[in-house]
CSV table of C-alpha atoms in Angstrom, one decimal:
chain,number,residue,atom,x,y,z
A,1,MET,CA,-20.8,-9.6,-2.6
A,2,SER,CA,-20.8,-10.0,-6.4
A,3,VAL,CA,-20.1,-6.7,-8.1
A,4,ASP,CA,-21.0,-6.1,-11.8
A,5,PHE,CA,-18.3,-3.5,-12.5
A,6,GLU,CA,-16.8,-5.6,-15.3
A,7,THR,CA,-20.1,-5.3,-17.4
A,8,ARG,CA,-20.1,-1.5,-17.6
A,9,VAL,CA,-23.4,0.1,-18.8
A,10,THR,CA,-23.7,3.7,-20.0
A,11,GLY,CA,-26.2,6.0,-21.4
A,12,ALA,CA,-29.8,4.9,-21.6
A,13,ALA,CA,-29.0,1.4,-20.3
A,14,ALA,CA,-27.5,2.9,-17.1
A,15,VAL,CA,-30.6,5.0,-16.6
A,16,ARG,CA,-32.9,2.0,-17.1
A,17,ARG,CA,-30.9,-0.1,-14.6
A,18,VAL,CA,-31.2,2.7,-12.0
A,19,ALA,CA,-34.9,3.1,-12.7
A,20,ASP,CA,-35.5,-0.7,-12.3
A,21,LEU,CA,-33.7,-0.7,-8.9
A,22,ALA,CA,-35.5,2.4,-7.8
A,23,ARG,CA,-38.9,0.8,-8.7
A,24,ASP,CA,-38.3,-2.7,-7.5
A,25,ARG,CA,-36.2,-2.1,-4.3
A,26,PHE,CA,-35.7,1.4,-3.3
A,27,ALA,CA,-39.3,2.6,-3.3
A,28,ALA,CA,-40.3,0.0,-0.7
A,29,ARG,CA,-37.5,1.1,1.7
A,30,ALA,CA,-38.0,4.8,1.5
A,31,ALA,CA,-40.7,5.2,4.1
A,32,GLY,CA,-38.7,3.2,6.7
A,33,TYR,CA,-35.5,5.2,6.1
A,34,ASP,CA,-37.5,8.4,6.5
A,35,ARG,CA,-39.2,7.4,9.7
A,36,GLU,CA,-35.9,6.4,11.3
A,37,ALA,CA,-33.8,9.2,9.8
A,38,GLU,CA,-31.5,6.4,8.7
A,39,PHE,CA,-28.9,6.6,5.9
A,40,PRO,CA,-30.1,4.4,2.9
A,41,ALA,CA,-27.2,2.0,3.1
A,42,ALA,CA,-28.9,-1.0,1.4
A,43,ASP,CA,-29.8,1.2,-1.6
A,44,LEU,CA,-26.2,2.4,-2.1
A,45,ASP,CA,-25.0,-1.2,-1.6
A,46,ASP,CA,-27.4,-2.3,-4.4
A,47,LEU,CA,-26.1,0.4,-6.7
A,48,PHE,CA,-22.5,-0.8,-6.0
A,49,THR,CA,-23.5,-4.5,-6.7
A,50,ALA,CA,-25.1,-3.3,-10.0
A,51,GLY,CA,-21.9,-1.5,-11.0
A,52,LEU,CA,-23.5,1.9,-10.7
A,53,LEU,CA,-21.7,3.4,-7.7
A,54,ALA,CA,-18.9,5.1,-9.8
A,55,PRO,CA,-21.0,7.3,-12.1
A,56,THR,CA,-18.5,10.2,-12.4
A,57,VAL,CA,-15.3,8.1,-12.1
A,58,PRO,CA,-13.6,8.1,-15.6
A,59,ALA,CA,-14.1,5.0,-17.7
A,60,GLN,CA,-10.4,4.2,-17.8
A,61,SER,CA,-10.5,4.0,-14.0
A,62,GLY,CA,-13.5,1.6,-14.0
A,63,GLY,CA,-16.3,4.1,-13.7
A,64,LEU,CA,-19.1,5.1,-16.0
A,65,GLY,CA,-17.4,8.3,-17.1
A,66,LEU,CA,-20.4,10.7,-16.6
A,67,GLY,CA,-20.8,14.3,-15.5
A,68,PRO,CA,-19.8,17.7,-16.7
A,69,LEU,CA,-16.1,17.0,-16.7
A,70,ARG,CA,-16.6,14.0,-18.9
A,71,HIS,CA,-19.1,15.5,-21.4
A,72,ASP,CA,-22.0,13.2,-20.5
A,73,THR,CA,-24.0,15.3,-18.0
A,74,HIS,CA,-27.5,14.5,-19.0
A,75,THR,CA,-27.1,10.7,-18.3
A,76,LEU,CA,-25.9,11.5,-14.8
A,77,TRP,CA,-28.8,13.8,-14.1
A,78,GLU,CA,-31.3,11.3,-15.5
A,79,MET,CA,-30.0,8.7,-13.1
A,80,THR,CA,-30.4,11.2,-10.2
A,81,ARG,CA,-33.9,12.0,-11.4
A,82,GLU,CA,-34.9,8.3,-11.3
A,83,LEU,CA,-33.7,7.9,-7.7
A,84,ALA,CA,-35.4,11.1,-6.6
A,85,ARG,CA,-38.6,9.8,-8.2
A,86,VAL,CA,-38.9,7.2,-5.3
A,87,ASP,CA,-36.8,8.8,-2.6
A,88,LEU,CA,-35.4,12.4,-2.6
A,89,SER,CA,-33.2,11.7,0.4
A,90,LEU,CA,-31.5,8.8,-1.5
A,91,ALA,CA,-31.0,11.0,-4.5
A,92,ARG,CA,-29.3,13.7,-2.3
A,93,CYS,CA,-26.9,11.1,-0.9
A,94,TRP,CA,-26.1,9.8,-4.4
A,95,GLU,CA,-25.8,13.3,-5.7
A,96,GLY,CA,-23.3,14.3,-3.0
A,97,HIS,CA,-21.3,11.1,-3.7
A,98,ALA,CA,-21.2,11.8,-7.5
A,99,ASN,CA,-20.3,15.4,-7.1
A,100,ALA,CA,-17.5,14.7,-4.7
A,101,LEU,CA,-16.0,12.3,-7.3
A,102,VAL,CA,-16.2,15.0,-9.9
A,103,LEU,CA,-13.9,17.1,-7.7
A,104,VAL,CA,-11.5,14.1,-7.3
A,105,ASP,CA,-11.5,13.7,-11.0
A,106,ALA,CA,-10.8,17.4,-11.5
A,107,PHE,CA,-8.0,17.9,-9.0
A,108,ALA,CA,-6.5,14.5,-8.0
A,109,THR,CA,-2.9,13.5,-8.7
A,110,GLY,CA,-2.1,10.1,-10.2
A,111,PRO,CA,-1.6,8.4,-6.9
A,112,GLN,CA,-4.8,10.0,-5.4
A,113,ARG,CA,-6.8,8.8,-8.4
A,114,GLN,CA,-5.5,5.3,-8.2
A,115,ARG,CA,-6.2,5.0,-4.4
A,116,TRP,CA,-9.6,6.7,-4.3
A,117,PHE,CA,-11.2,5.6,-7.6
A,118,ASP,CA,-10.2,2.0,-6.9
A,119,GLY,CA,-11.8,2.3,-3.5
A,120,VAL,CA,-15.1,3.3,-5.1
A,121,VAL,CA,-15.1,0.9,-8.0
A,122,ARG,CA,-13.7,-2.2,-6.2
A,123,ARG,CA,-14.8,-1.8,-2.6
A,124,GLY,CA,-17.9,0.4,-2.8
A,125,GLU,CA,-16.5,3.3,-0.8
A,126,LYS,CA,-18.9,6.2,-0.5
A,127,TRP,CA,-17.9,9.9,-0.8
A,128,VAL,CA,-19.3,13.2,0.3
A,129,ALA,CA,-18.4,16.9,-0.1
A,130,TRP,CA,-19.0,18.9,3.0
A,131,SER,CA,-19.0,22.7,3.3
A,132,GLY,CA,-21.7,23.4,5.9
A,133,GLU,CA,-20.4,25.8,8.6
A,134,PRO,CA,-23.4,28.2,9.2
A,135,GLN,CA,-22.1,31.2,11.2
A,136,ALA,CA,-25.3,32.8,12.3
A,137,PRO,CA,-27.1,31.0,15.1
A,138,LYS,CA,-30.8,30.4,14.9
A,139,PRO,CA,-33.0,31.6,17.9
A,140,GLY,CA,-32.2,29.5,21.0
A,141,GLU,CA,-29.2,27.8,19.4
A,142,VAL,CA,-26.1,27.9,21.6
A,143,ARG,CA,-23.7,25.7,19.7
A,144,ARG,CA,-21.4,27.1,17.1
A,145,PHE,CA,-20.3,25.5,13.9
A,146,GLY,CA,-17.0,25.8,12.0
A,147,THR,CA,-13.6,24.4,11.5
A,148,THR,CA,-10.0,25.6,11.8
A,149,VAL,CA,-7.2,24.2,9.7
A,150,THR,CA,-3.6,24.1,11.0
A,151,ARG,CA,-0.5,23.3,8.9
A,152,THR,CA,1.7,20.5,10.2
A,153,ALA,CA,5.0,18.9,9.1
A,154,ASP,CA,3.0,16.1,7.5
A,155,GLY,CA,0.0,18.1,6.1
A,156,TRP,CA,-2.9,19.5,8.0
A,157,THR,CA,-5.1,19.0,11.0
A,158,VAL,CA,-8.8,19.9,11.1
A,159,ASP,CA,-10.6,20.9,14.3
A,160,GLY,CA,-14.2,21.8,14.8
A,161,THR,CA,-17.6,20.8,13.4
A,162,LYS,CA,-19.5,20.6,10.1
A,163,ALA,CA,-23.3,20.8,10.0
A,164,PHE,CA,-25.7,19.5,7.3
A,165,ALA,CA,-23.1,16.8,6.7
A,166,THR,CA,-25.1,14.6,4.3
A,167,SER,CA,-24.5,10.8,4.6
A,168,ALA,CA,-22.6,11.3,7.8
A,169,THR,CA,-23.3,7.8,9.1
A,170,GLY,CA,-22.7,6.1,5.7
A,171,ALA,CA,-19.8,7.8,4.0
A,172,ASP,CA,-16.2,6.6,4.0
A,173,TRP,CA,-14.4,9.6,2.6
A,174,ALA,CA,-15.1,13.3,2.4
A,175,VAL,CA,-13.9,16.2,0.4
A,176,LEU,CA,-13.8,18.9,3.1
A,177,LEU,CA,-14.3,22.5,2.0
A,178,VAL,CA,-12.5,24.4,4.6
A,179,SER,CA,-11.1,27.9,4.9
A,180,LEU,CA,-7.5,28.8,5.9
A,181,ALA,CA,-9.0,32.0,7.4
A,182,GLY,CA,-11.0,30.1,10.0
A,183,PRO,CA,-14.6,29.0,10.5
A,184,GLY,CA,-17.0,29.5,7.6
A,185,GLY,CA,-16.0,26.8,5.1
A,186,ALA,CA,-16.5,27.8,1.5
A,187,ARG,CA,-19.9,29.4,1.7
A,188,HIS,CA,-18.9,31.9,4.4
A,189,ALA,CA,-15.3,32.5,3.6
A,190,ASP,CA,-14.4,36.2,3.2
A,191,ALA,CA,-11.4,35.4,1.1
A,192,PRO,CA,-12.2,32.9,-1.7
A,193,GLU,CA,-8.5,32.2,-2.2
A,194,SER,CA,-8.4,30.7,1.3
A,195,VAL,CA,-10.8,27.8,0.4
A,196,LEU,CA,-9.0,24.5,0.5
A,197,LEU,CA,-10.1,21.0,-0.5
A,198,LEU,CA,-8.9,18.2,1.7
A,199,GLY,CA,-9.6,14.5,1.3
A,200,CYS,CA,-10.5,13.0,4.7
A,201,ASP,CA,-10.8,9.4,5.8
A,202,LEU,CA,-14.0,9.5,7.9
A,203,ARG,CA,-13.2,6.2,9.5
A,204,HIS,CA,-10.4,7.8,11.5
A,205,PRO,CA,-11.1,7.7,15.3
A,206,SER,CA,-10.8,11.5,15.6
A,207,VAL,CA,-14.0,11.9,13.4
A,208,THR,CA,-17.3,11.5,15.3
A,209,VAL,CA,-20.9,12.0,14.4
A,210,ASP,CA,-23.4,13.8,16.7
A,211,THR,CA,-26.9,12.4,15.7
A,212,SER,CA,-28.8,14.5,18.2
A,213,TRP,CA,-29.0,17.6,16.0
A,214,TRP,CA,-30.6,16.2,12.8
A,215,ASP,CA,-34.3,16.0,13.4
A,216,PRO,CA,-35.8,17.8,10.4
A,217,VAL,CA,-39.3,17.8,8.9
A,218,GLY,CA,-37.9,16.5,5.6
A,219,MET,CA,-34.9,14.9,3.9
A,220,ARG,CA,-34.5,12.8,7.1
A,221,ALA,CA,-32.8,9.8,5.5
A,222,THR,CA,-29.9,12.0,4.2
A,223,ALA,CA,-28.5,11.6,7.8
A,224,SER,CA,-27.1,15.1,7.6
A,225,HIS,CA,-25.8,15.1,11.1
A,226,VAL,CA,-23.2,17.3,12.9
A,227,VAL,CA,-19.7,15.9,12.4
A,228,HIS,CA,-16.9,16.6,14.9
A,229,PHE,CA,-13.2,16.7,14.0
A,230,ASP,CA,-10.8,16.5,16.9
A,231,ARG,CA,-7.4,17.4,15.4
A,232,THR,CA,-8.1,15.1,12.5
A,233,PRO,CA,-4.9,14.5,10.5
A,234,VAL,CA,-5.0,15.0,6.8
A,235,PRO,CA,-1.7,14.1,5.0
A,236,ALA,CA,-0.4,16.6,2.5
A,237,ALA,CA,-0.8,13.9,-0.1
A,238,TRP,CA,-4.6,14.1,0.4
A,239,GLN,CA,-4.9,17.8,-0.5
A,240,LEU,CA,-6.8,18.4,-3.7
A,241,GLY,CA,-5.6,21.2,-5.9
A,242,ALA,CA,-4.3,24.6,-4.6
A,243,PRO,CA,-6.0,26.9,-2.1
A,244,GLY,CA,-8.7,28.9,-4.0
A,245,ASP,CA,-9.0,26.6,-6.9
A,246,TYR,CA,-12.6,25.5,-6.1
A,247,VAL,CA,-13.9,29.1,-6.1
A,248,ARG,CA,-11.6,30.5,-8.9
A,249,GLN,CA,-12.7,27.7,-11.2
A,250,GLY,CA,-16.4,28.0,-10.3
A,251,TRP,CA,-16.9,24.3,-9.5
A,252,GLN,CA,-20.0,25.0,-7.4
A,253,SER,CA,-21.8,26.1,-10.5
A,254,ALA,CA,-21.4,22.7,-12.0
A,255,PHE,CA,-23.5,21.2,-9.2
A,256,ILE,CA,-26.2,23.7,-8.9
A,257,PRO,CA,-28.4,22.3,-11.7
A,258,HIS,CA,-27.8,18.8,-10.4
A,259,TYR,CA,-30.0,19.8,-7.4
A,260,ALA,CA,-32.7,20.6,-9.9
A,261,ALA,CA,-32.5,17.1,-11.4
A,262,SER,CA,-33.5,15.9,-7.9
A,263,PHE,CA,-36.3,18.4,-7.6
A,264,LEU,CA,-37.7,17.2,-10.9
A,265,GLY,CA,-37.5,13.5,-9.9
A,266,ALA,CA,-39.5,14.2,-6.7
A,267,ALA,CA,-42.1,16.1,-8.7
A,268,GLU,CA,-42.4,13.1,-11.1
A,269,GLY,CA,-43.0,10.9,-8.2
A,270,ALA,CA,-46.0,13.0,-7.1
A,271,TYR,CA,-47.3,13.0,-10.7
A,272,ASP,CA,-47.0,9.2,-10.9
A,273,TYR,CA,-49.0,8.9,-7.7
A,274,ALA,CA,-51.6,11.4,-9.0
A,275,ILE,CA,-52.2,9.6,-12.2
A,276,ARG,CA,-52.7,6.2,-10.4
A,277,TYR,CA,-54.9,7.8,-7.8
A,278,LEU,CA,-57.2,9.7,-10.2
A,279,GLU,CA,-57.6,6.6,-12.4
A,280,LYS,CA,-58.5,4.5,-9.4
A,281,GLN,CA,-61.0,7.1,-8.2
A,282,ASP,CA,-62.3,7.5,-11.8
A,283,LYS,CA,-61.9,11.3,-11.6
A,284,GLY,CA,-60.5,11.8,-15.0
A,285,GLY,CA,-63.7,13.3,-16.3
A,286,ASP,CA,-63.7,16.2,-13.8
A,287,PRO,CA,-62.6,19.4,-15.8
A,288,TYR,CA,-60.9,20.8,-12.7
A,289,VAL,CA,-58.9,17.6,-12.3
A,290,GLN,CA,-58.0,17.8,-16.0
A,291,GLN,CA,-56.7,21.3,-15.4
A,292,ARG,CA,-54.5,20.1,-12.6
A,293,VAL,CA,-53.1,17.2,-14.5
A,294,GLY,CA,-52.5,19.5,-17.5
A,295,GLY,CA,-50.6,21.8,-15.2
A,296,MET,CA,-48.4,19.0,-13.9
A,297,ALA,CA,-47.7,17.7,-17.4
A,298,VAL,CA,-46.6,21.2,-18.6
A,299,ASP,CA,-44.5,21.8,-15.5
A,300,LEU,CA,-42.6,18.5,-15.9
A,301,ASP,CA,-42.0,19.0,-19.6
A,302,THR,CA,-40.7,22.5,-19.0
A,303,ALA,CA,-38.3,21.3,-16.3
A,304,ARG,CA,-37.0,18.4,-18.5
A,305,LEU,CA,-36.3,20.8,-21.3
A,306,TRP,CA,-34.4,23.2,-19.1
A,307,LEU,CA,-32.2,20.4,-17.7
A,308,ALA,CA,-31.5,19.0,-21.2
A,309,HIS,CA,-30.6,22.5,-22.4
A,310,VAL,CA,-28.1,23.1,-19.5
A,311,ALA,CA,-26.6,19.6,-20.0
A,312,ARG,CA,-26.0,20.3,-23.7
A,313,LEU,CA,-24.1,23.5,-22.8
A,314,TRP,CA,-21.8,21.6,-20.3
A,315,ASP,CA,-21.2,18.7,-22.7
A,316,SER,CA,-20.4,21.0,-25.7
A,317,GLY,CA,-17.8,22.9,-23.6
A,318,ARG,CA,-19.8,26.2,-23.4
A,319,THR,CA,-18.9,26.5,-19.8
A,320,ALA,CA,-19.7,30.2,-19.3
A,321,GLU,CA,-23.2,29.8,-20.8
A,322,ALA,CA,-23.7,26.6,-18.8
A,323,ARG,CA,-23.0,28.3,-15.5
A,324,VAL,CA,-25.5,31.1,-16.2
A,325,ALA,CA,-28.1,28.7,-17.5
A,326,GLY,CA,-27.6,26.3,-14.6
A,327,SER,CA,-28.6,28.9,-12.1
A,328,ARG,CA,-31.6,29.8,-14.1
A,329,ALA,CA,-32.6,26.2,-14.4
A,330,ARG,CA,-32.1,25.6,-10.6
A,331,HIS,CA,-34.5,28.6,-10.0
A,332,VAL,CA,-37.1,27.6,-12.5
A,333,VAL,CA,-37.2,23.9,-11.7
A,334,GLU,CA,-37.7,24.6,-8.0
A,335,HIS,CA,-40.9,26.5,-8.7
A,336,LEU,CA,-42.1,24.0,-11.4
A,337,ALA,CA,-41.5,21.1,-8.9
A,338,LEU,CA,-43.4,22.8,-6.1
A,339,SER,CA,-46.2,23.6,-8.5
A,340,THR,CA,-46.5,20.0,-9.6
A,341,VAL,CA,-46.7,18.7,-6.0
A,342,ASP,CA,-49.4,21.4,-5.2
A,343,HIS,CA,-51.4,20.3,-8.3
A,344,CYS,CA,-51.1,16.7,-7.1
A,345,VAL,CA,-52.4,17.5,-3.6
A,346,ARG,CA,-55.2,19.7,-4.8
A,347,ALA,CA,-56.4,17.1,-7.4
A,348,CYS,CA,-56.1,14.1,-5.0
A,349,GLY,CA,-57.2,15.7,-1.8
A,350,ALA,CA,-56.2,15.3,1.8
A,351,ARG,CA,-55.9,11.5,1.6
A,352,SER,CA,-52.8,11.9,-0.6
A,353,LEU,CA,-51.1,13.3,2.5
A,354,VAL,CA,-51.9,10.4,4.7
A,355,ARG,CA,-49.3,7.7,5.1
A,356,PRO,CA,-48.4,5.3,3.4
A,357,SER,CA,-49.0,7.7,0.5
A,358,PRO,CA,-45.5,8.8,-0.8
A,359,VAL,CA,-46.8,12.3,-1.5
A,360,GLU,CA,-46.7,13.1,2.2
A,361,ARG,CA,-43.0,12.4,2.2
A,362,ILE,CA,-42.4,14.1,-1.2
A,363,LEU,CA,-44.0,17.3,0.1
A,364,ARG,CA,-41.9,17.4,3.2
A,365,ASP,CA,-38.7,16.4,1.4
A,366,LEU,CA,-39.0,18.8,-1.5
A,367,THR,CA,-40.1,21.7,0.7
A,368,PHE,CA,-37.0,21.2,2.8
A,369,TYR,CA,-34.5,20.5,0.0
A,370,VAL,CA,-35.3,23.5,-2.1
A,371,ARG,CA,-34.0,25.6,0.9
A,372,HIS,CA,-30.5,24.2,0.0
A,373,ASP,CA,-29.9,27.6,-1.6
A,374,ASN,CA,-31.8,30.8,-0.9
A,375,ASP,CA,-33.9,31.3,-4.0
A,376,ASP,CA,-34.3,35.1,-3.3
A,377,HIS,CA,-30.5,35.4,-3.4
A,378,LEU,CA,-30.3,33.1,-6.4
A,379,ILE,CA,-32.8,35.1,-8.6
A,380,ALA,CA,-31.1,38.4,-7.5
A,381,THR,CA,-27.8,36.9,-8.6
A,382,ILE,CA,-29.3,36.0,-12.0
A,383,GLY,CA,-30.5,39.6,-12.2
A,384,ARG,CA,-27.1,41.0,-11.4
A,385,ALA,CA,-25.5,38.8,-14.1
A,386,ALA,CA,-28.1,40.0,-16.7
A,387,LEU,CA,-27.3,43.6,-15.8
A,388,GLY,CA,-23.6,43.0,-16.2
A,389,ARG,CA,-22.8,43.6,-12.5
A,390,ASP,CA,-20.4,41.6,-10.3
A,391,HIS,CA,-22.1,38.5,-8.9
A,392,ASP,CA,-21.2,35.3,-7.1
A,393,ALA,CA,-22.4,32.4,-9.3
A,394,SER,CA,-21.4,29.8,-6.7
A,395,PHE,CA,-23.0,30.8,-3.4
A,396,PHE,CA,-25.2,33.8,-4.5
A,397,LYS,CA,-23.9,36.1,-1.8
A,398,PRO,CA,-25.6,39.5,-2.0
């Protein structure tokens, strides 16, 4: 495979290259990946070949040097938006890969950086960051999720399961967010200082994927299966940072608005379809259709402005403001994106929800993905912050 990492592109050129790939290749594959609930491997391979698979790896290590740690956040989010425009599941896989590499950049030692960044840049290795260990079972669910971590002479062993493990059948490495206090990972850990980040080679024979659980209404191609760890060894040299660093330093807040970039891209995909459909049907003269199109245009402009604002805060080093604004943007863009898709369906009618229309998939994917965080808890957290009360800006715990 010929890889174009020697001709590095950044800024608008990188966004254009992603947009071209999304339009010319990824859009045609999206429906098939969705039907089969299959990880979009060919899309990630194409991004690697184009020299685009290391967006948040520092430039001196061969990457594009994007993201909140590298003071070019907006370019990263624009690339994510272009992917989500044709396939929200693909955007989620990319997003998880990029965010995991931000954590490696933030915490890795010199030898870790050399090993892991080279694997991405030179060999196309794919990364994820997994925290999913829901502790409350749903009605009729008998299985339990969670991991335990045990100290060994050489490092750690991980036992148990992770759910909602995005890219489970396609990733090579994971940043595991686990708790030294037992099952619960990061989101359900009672003691934030117990949260540990471990680099894990997912190709180890002790790591297995259970594909029977992941049969959702949307986001099917994220392949977010249950992953089992059977005393999986993690060398001490693969630990990232110190216990509690992830929570103490508020890293989750850097990724929250990145989800919103994906929401926006999906909404833009619905808008693109609506404009083509309405022109084909010659419905542009209908005043009610005009209202719907106007609503979509305003929703999308508002979402873009919010994300550009939050990106500027991150890139100018105004971290505290960026964290607050990022949560607000995540909340606002969810509702703007859902409103855009609703306008599209109402303007185009029921045929827009009949395959092969992409709107049918966009509606399912977006409705599912915005559940990634509980918006009721999120907006309450924003309120607590505005009132000067204690609040959890990472996981929005009440």
